mmCIF file of C-alpha atoms in Angstrom:
data_model
loop_
_atom_site.group_PDB
_atom_site.id
_atom_site.type_symbol
_atom_site.label_atom_id
_atom_site.label_comp_id
_atom_site.label_asym_id
_atom_site.label_seq_id
_atom_site.Cartn_x
_atom_site.Cartn_y
_atom_site.Cartn_z
ATOM 1 C CA VAL A 22 177.466 38.597 146.513
ATOM 2 C CA PRO A 23 175.677 36.421 149.093
ATOM 3 C CA TRP A 24 177.117 32.938 149.435
ATOM 4 C CA VAL A 25 173.706 31.404 148.686
ATOM 5 C CA ASP A 26 173.609 33.148 145.300
ATOM 6 C CA ILE A 27 177.144 31.954 144.566
ATOM 7 C CA CYS A 28 176.083 28.361 145.300
ATOM 8 C CA ILE A 29 173.024 28.681 143.019
ATOM 9 C CA ILE A 30 175.120 30.134 140.196
ATOM 10 C CA ALA A 31 177.673 27.337 140.564
ATOM 11 C CA LEU A 32 174.955 24.667 140.613
ATOM 12 C CA VAL A 33 173.227 26.053 137.515
ATOM 13 C CA SER A 34 176.535 26.419 135.655
ATOM 14 C CA TRP A 35 177.563 22.831 136.437
ATOM 15 C CA THR A 36 174.147 21.493 135.390
ATOM 16 C CA THR A 37 174.307 23.468 132.139
ATOM 17 C CA ALA A 38 177.742 22.117 131.320
ATOM 18 C CA PHE A 39 177.192 18.453 132.205
ATOM 19 C CA VAL A 40 173.418 17.932 131.718
ATOM 20 C CA ASN A 41 171.432 20.459 129.648
ATOM 21 C CA MET A 42 170.035 23.973 129.738
ATOM 22 C CA ALA A 43 166.402 22.962 130.462
ATOM 23 C CA VAL A 44 167.325 21.013 133.599
ATOM 24 C CA ALA A 45 169.624 23.828 134.704
ATOM 25 C CA VAL A 46 166.815 26.387 134.433
ATOM 26 C CA ALA A 47 164.449 24.154 136.417
ATOM 27 C CA ILE A 48 167.041 23.610 139.140
ATOM 28 C CA GLY A 49 167.798 27.338 139.254
ATOM 29 C CA VAL A 50 164.122 28.233 139.689
ATOM 30 C CA LEU A 51 163.668 25.610 142.415
ATOM 31 C CA ALA A 52 166.797 26.678 144.278
ATOM 32 C CA SER A 53 165.788 30.346 144.102
ATOM 33 C CA ALA A 54 162.307 29.509 145.434
ATOM 34 C CA LEU A 55 163.799 27.604 148.361
ATOM 35 C CA ARG A 56 166.160 30.491 149.045
ATOM 36 C CA PHE A 57 163.239 32.936 149.087
ATOM 37 C CA ALA A 58 161.230 30.710 151.461
ATOM 38 C CA TRP A 59 164.190 30.378 153.816
ATOM 39 C CA GLN A 60 164.851 34.132 153.864
ATOM 40 C CA ALA A 61 161.162 34.943 154.409
ATOM 41 C CA SER A 62 160.961 32.499 157.326
ATOM 42 C CA CYS A 63 163.983 34.190 158.897
ATOM 43 C CA ASN A 64 162.252 37.565 158.563
ATOM 44 C CA MET A 65 159.330 36.497 160.782
ATOM 45 C CA SER A 66 159.482 37.672 164.378
ATOM 46 C CA ALA A 67 157.111 38.441 167.233
ATOM 47 C CA LYS A 68 156.909 40.909 170.095
ATOM 48 C CA GLU A 69 155.331 39.588 173.271
ATOM 49 C CA SER A 70 154.005 41.292 176.394
ATOM 50 C CA GLY A 71 151.743 40.389 179.294
ATOM 51 C CA PHE A 72 148.495 41.956 180.437
ATOM 52 C CA GLY A 73 145.672 41.316 182.862
ATOM 53 C CA THR A 74 145.753 40.091 186.446
ATOM 54 C CA ARG A 75 149.321 39.080 187.360
ATOM 55 C CA LEU A 76 150.153 39.370 183.647
ATOM 56 C CA LYS A 77 148.796 35.846 183.121
ATOM 57 C CA ASN A 78 147.499 36.825 179.667
ATOM 58 C CA ARG A 79 149.756 37.243 176.619
ATOM 59 C CA TYR A 80 149.752 39.730 173.753
ATOM 60 C CA ILE A 81 151.813 38.710 170.704
ATOM 61 C CA ARG A 82 152.329 40.969 167.682
ATOM 62 C CA VAL A 83 153.491 39.004 164.653
ATOM 63 C CA GLN A 84 155.885 40.684 162.239
ATOM 64 C CA GLY A 85 156.607 39.327 158.771
ATOM 65 C CA PRO A 86 154.695 37.252 156.198
ATOM 66 C CA LEU A 87 152.967 34.012 157.190
ATOM 67 C CA PHE A 88 153.070 31.300 154.504
ATOM 68 C CA PHE A 89 154.287 27.724 154.037
ATOM 69 C CA GLY A 90 157.912 28.743 154.509
ATOM 70 C CA SER A 91 157.356 30.504 157.841
ATOM 71 C CA SER A 92 154.564 28.395 159.359
ATOM 72 C CA THR A 93 156.990 26.419 161.540
ATOM 73 C CA THR A 94 158.583 29.618 162.848
ATOM 74 C CA PHE A 95 155.092 31.012 163.495
ATOM 75 C CA GLY A 96 154.192 27.981 165.581
ATOM 76 C CA LYS A 97 157.330 28.321 167.686
ATOM 77 C CA LEU A 98 156.934 32.069 168.238
ATOM 78 C CA CYS A 99 153.208 32.073 169.023
ATOM 79 C CA GLY A 100 152.633 28.654 170.554
ATOM 80 C CA PRO A 101 151.348 28.104 174.109
ATOM 81 C CA SER A 102 153.759 29.129 176.847
ATOM 82 C CA ASP A 103 155.221 26.874 179.538
ATOM 83 C CA GLN A 104 152.890 28.560 182.043
ATOM 84 C CA ASP A 105 149.872 27.651 179.873
ATOM 85 C CA ARG A 106 150.949 24.011 179.850
ATOM 86 C CA GLU A 107 151.674 23.965 183.587
ATOM 87 C CA VAL A 108 148.275 25.414 184.505
ATOM 88 C CA ALA A 109 146.507 22.998 182.145
ATOM 89 C CA ALA A 110 148.410 20.037 183.625
ATOM 90 C CA LYS A 111 147.380 21.033 187.167
ATOM 91 C CA ILE A 112 143.723 21.346 186.167
ATOM 92 C CA ARG A 113 143.808 17.976 184.403
ATOM 93 C CA ALA A 114 145.340 16.413 187.523
ATOM 94 C CA ARG A 115 142.583 17.845 189.719
ATOM 95 C CA MET A 116 139.920 16.636 187.258
ATOM 96 C CA ALA A 117 141.433 13.153 187.242
ATOM 97 C CA ALA A 118 141.476 13.088 191.051
ATOM 98 C CA ARG A 119 137.812 14.082 191.186
ATOM 99 C CA TRP A 120 136.861 11.415 188.645
ATOM 100 C CA LYS A 121 138.753 8.796 190.639
ATOM 101 C CA LYS A 122 137.128 9.854 193.893
ATOM 102 C CA LYS A 123 133.693 9.767 192.286
ATOM 103 C CA ALA A 124 134.320 6.317 190.822
ATOM 104 C CA ASN A 125 135.485 4.948 194.177
ATOM 105 C CA SER A 126 132.511 6.408 196.032
ATOM 106 C CA ASP A 127 130.063 4.860 193.570
ATOM 107 C CA SER A 128 131.790 1.570 192.790
ATOM 108 C CA SER A 129 128.468 -0.275 192.749
ATOM 109 C CA SER A 130 127.753 1.225 189.313
ATOM 110 C CA SER A 131 129.702 -0.485 186.539
ATOM 111 C CA SER A 132 129.638 2.604 184.307
ATOM 112 C CA SER A 133 131.109 4.849 186.994
ATOM 113 C CA SER A 134 134.054 2.519 187.512
ATOM 114 C CA ILE A 135 135.359 3.568 184.080
ATOM 115 C CA GLN A 136 137.579 6.605 184.405
ATOM 116 C CA PRO A 137 137.096 8.901 181.369
ATOM 117 C CA THR A 138 140.511 10.484 181.728
ATOM 118 C CA THR A 139 142.017 8.938 178.602
ATOM 119 C CA SER A 140 140.052 11.231 176.290
ATOM 120 C CA PRO A 141 140.376 15.034 176.468
ATOM 121 C CA VAL A 142 137.666 16.781 178.468
ATOM 122 C CA PRO A 143 136.944 20.443 177.644
ATOM 123 C CA PHE A 144 137.991 22.825 180.409
ATOM 124 C CA LYS A 145 139.016 26.451 180.855
ATOM 125 C CA THR A 146 142.050 27.831 182.632
ATOM 126 C CA GLY A 147 140.980 31.489 182.600
ATOM 127 C CA ARG A 148 144.077 32.384 180.605
ATOM 128 C CA GLU A 149 143.999 34.302 177.323
ATOM 129 C CA THR A 150 146.373 34.911 174.420
ATOM 130 C CA VAL A 151 145.962 37.627 171.791
ATOM 131 C CA ILE A 152 147.806 37.275 168.474
ATOM 132 C CA ASP A 153 147.895 40.487 166.444
ATOM 133 C CA PHE A 154 148.547 40.293 162.676
ATOM 134 C CA LEU A 155 148.668 44.057 162.071
ATOM 135 C CA GLU A 156 152.290 43.838 160.875
ATOM 136 C CA SER A 157 151.871 40.512 159.130
ATOM 137 C CA GLN A 158 149.984 39.092 156.155
ATOM 138 C CA VAL A 159 148.550 35.622 155.542
ATOM 139 C CA TRP A 160 149.761 34.534 152.121
ATOM 140 C CA ASP A 161 148.461 31.023 151.439
ATOM 141 C CA HIS A 162 146.394 28.061 152.625
ATOM 142 C CA ALA A 163 149.359 26.615 154.511
ATOM 143 C CA ALA A 164 149.232 29.716 156.712
ATOM 144 C CA ILE A 165 145.506 29.121 157.318
ATOM 145 C CA MET A 166 146.280 25.577 158.444
ATOM 146 C CA ALA A 167 149.086 26.839 160.701
ATOM 147 C CA ILE A 168 146.653 29.201 162.433
ATOM 148 C CA GLU A 169 144.121 26.384 162.872
ATOM 149 C CA THR A 170 146.785 24.094 164.337
ATOM 150 C CA LEU A 171 147.776 26.791 166.808
ATOM 151 C CA ALA A 172 144.127 27.391 167.745
ATOM 152 C CA GLN A 173 143.691 23.667 168.420
ATOM 153 C CA GLU A 174 146.727 23.663 170.722
ATOM 154 C CA TYR A 175 145.346 26.534 172.784
ATOM 155 C CA HIS A 176 141.891 24.938 172.871
ATOM 156 C CA ASP A 177 143.304 21.651 174.184
ATOM 157 C CA LEU A 178 145.020 23.583 176.991
ATOM 158 C CA GLY A 179 141.880 25.508 177.919
ATOM 159 C CA VAL A 180 143.364 28.859 176.876
ATOM 160 C CA LYS A 181 141.199 31.401 175.050
ATOM 161 C CA LEU A 182 142.774 32.617 171.799
ATOM 162 C CA ARG A 183 141.899 35.911 170.106
ATOM 163 C CA LEU A 184 143.094 36.757 166.594
ATOM 164 C CA ARG A 185 143.279 40.422 165.621
ATOM 165 C CA HIS A 186 143.773 42.336 162.372
ATOM 166 C CA LEU A 187 143.105 39.539 159.926
ATOM 167 C CA SER A 188 141.647 40.551 156.575
ATOM 168 C CA PRO A 189 137.960 39.764 155.895
ATOM 169 C CA ASP A 190 138.984 37.182 153.290
ATOM 170 C CA CYS A 191 141.365 35.529 155.765
ATOM 171 C CA ARG A 192 138.646 35.289 158.411
ATOM 172 C CA GLU A 193 136.279 33.800 155.836
ATOM 173 C CA GLU A 194 138.896 31.241 154.783
ATOM 174 C CA LEU A 195 139.465 30.250 158.405
ATOM 175 C CA LEU A 196 135.768 29.713 159.041
ATOM 176 C CA GLU A 197 135.156 27.832 155.779
ATOM 177 C CA SER A 198 138.224 25.613 155.449
ATOM 178 C CA SER A 199 139.015 24.831 159.089
ATOM 179 C CA ASP A 200 137.323 23.777 162.334
ATOM 180 C CA ILE A 201 138.299 26.959 164.143
ATOM 181 C CA ASP A 202 134.651 27.913 164.651
ATOM 182 C CA GLY A 203 134.286 25.009 167.092
ATOM 183 C CA LEU A 204 137.325 25.981 169.153
ATOM 184 C CA SER A 205 137.756 28.509 171.963
ATOM 185 C CA THR A 206 138.997 31.094 169.461
ATOM 186 C CA GLU A 207 137.602 34.550 168.711
ATOM 187 C CA LEU A 208 138.214 36.469 165.481
ATOM 188 C CA ASP A 209 138.204 40.161 166.402
ATOM 189 C CA VAL A 210 136.763 42.522 163.788
ATOM 190 C CA ASP A 211 137.757 46.182 163.557
ATOM 191 C CA SER A 212 136.736 47.719 160.246
ATOM 192 C CA SER A 213 138.748 50.872 160.947
ATOM 193 C CA SER A 214 142.124 49.127 161.237
ATOM 194 C CA ASP A 215 141.782 45.632 159.751
ATOM 195 C CA PRO A 216 143.852 45.136 156.567
ATOM 196 C CA ASN A 217 142.173 44.323 153.276
ATOM 197 C CA TYR A 218 143.853 41.657 151.150
ATOM 198 C CA LEU A 219 143.034 38.291 149.613
ATOM 199 C CA VAL A 220 144.689 35.085 150.756
ATOM 200 C CA GLY A 221 146.763 33.798 147.847
ATOM 201 C CA GLU A 222 147.149 37.110 146.046
ATOM 202 C CA ASP A 223 150.562 38.502 145.138
ATOM 203 C CA PRO A 224 152.149 39.761 148.392
ATOM 204 C CA LYS A 225 152.602 43.494 148.626
ATOM 205 C CA THR A 226 156.073 44.915 148.988
ATOM 206 C CA LYS A 227 154.929 46.703 152.120
ATOM 207 C CA ILE A 228 152.535 45.055 154.560
#
């Protein structure tokens, strides 16, 4: 018997003996739900490979369900790479140097003396990341928000993000309940291989 189950049984038994049955049932249900979320988050993984010129682009295939319990793991597995951040930092530095040079060369204008480097300026690095959900499934709204957060991170770094093999309902949820449409993110559509499920429906035993 797994040690987690032993702990849940012991906790429910103690609560039944010293409190009451109703509280024990509630605690048992809550503990079992937390156990399920923890196990599901541990089941998420990702396979990564490079493609394109000098392998500067990334292809990530997500494996396992994406929901509130695995959203943090998803962010760590599929987040921008160190190379993405380094390239973005170099481009920002060059942009800041150009702004400074322009301000110094036109110091007679009061508006040009203000350096607009404190607010993010849209730019592109020429890098691209593809996240493939063929072996995954988006379960709830927390997963939608996790995808949007990831898309915002890539957008801020000037990296193009492409999302593949999302269900039609998932794509619709992303466009309706998030700002992903205004980011440098593309939702690939392939009717021959895209899965067909509803966000929030009972997860299938096999994805």
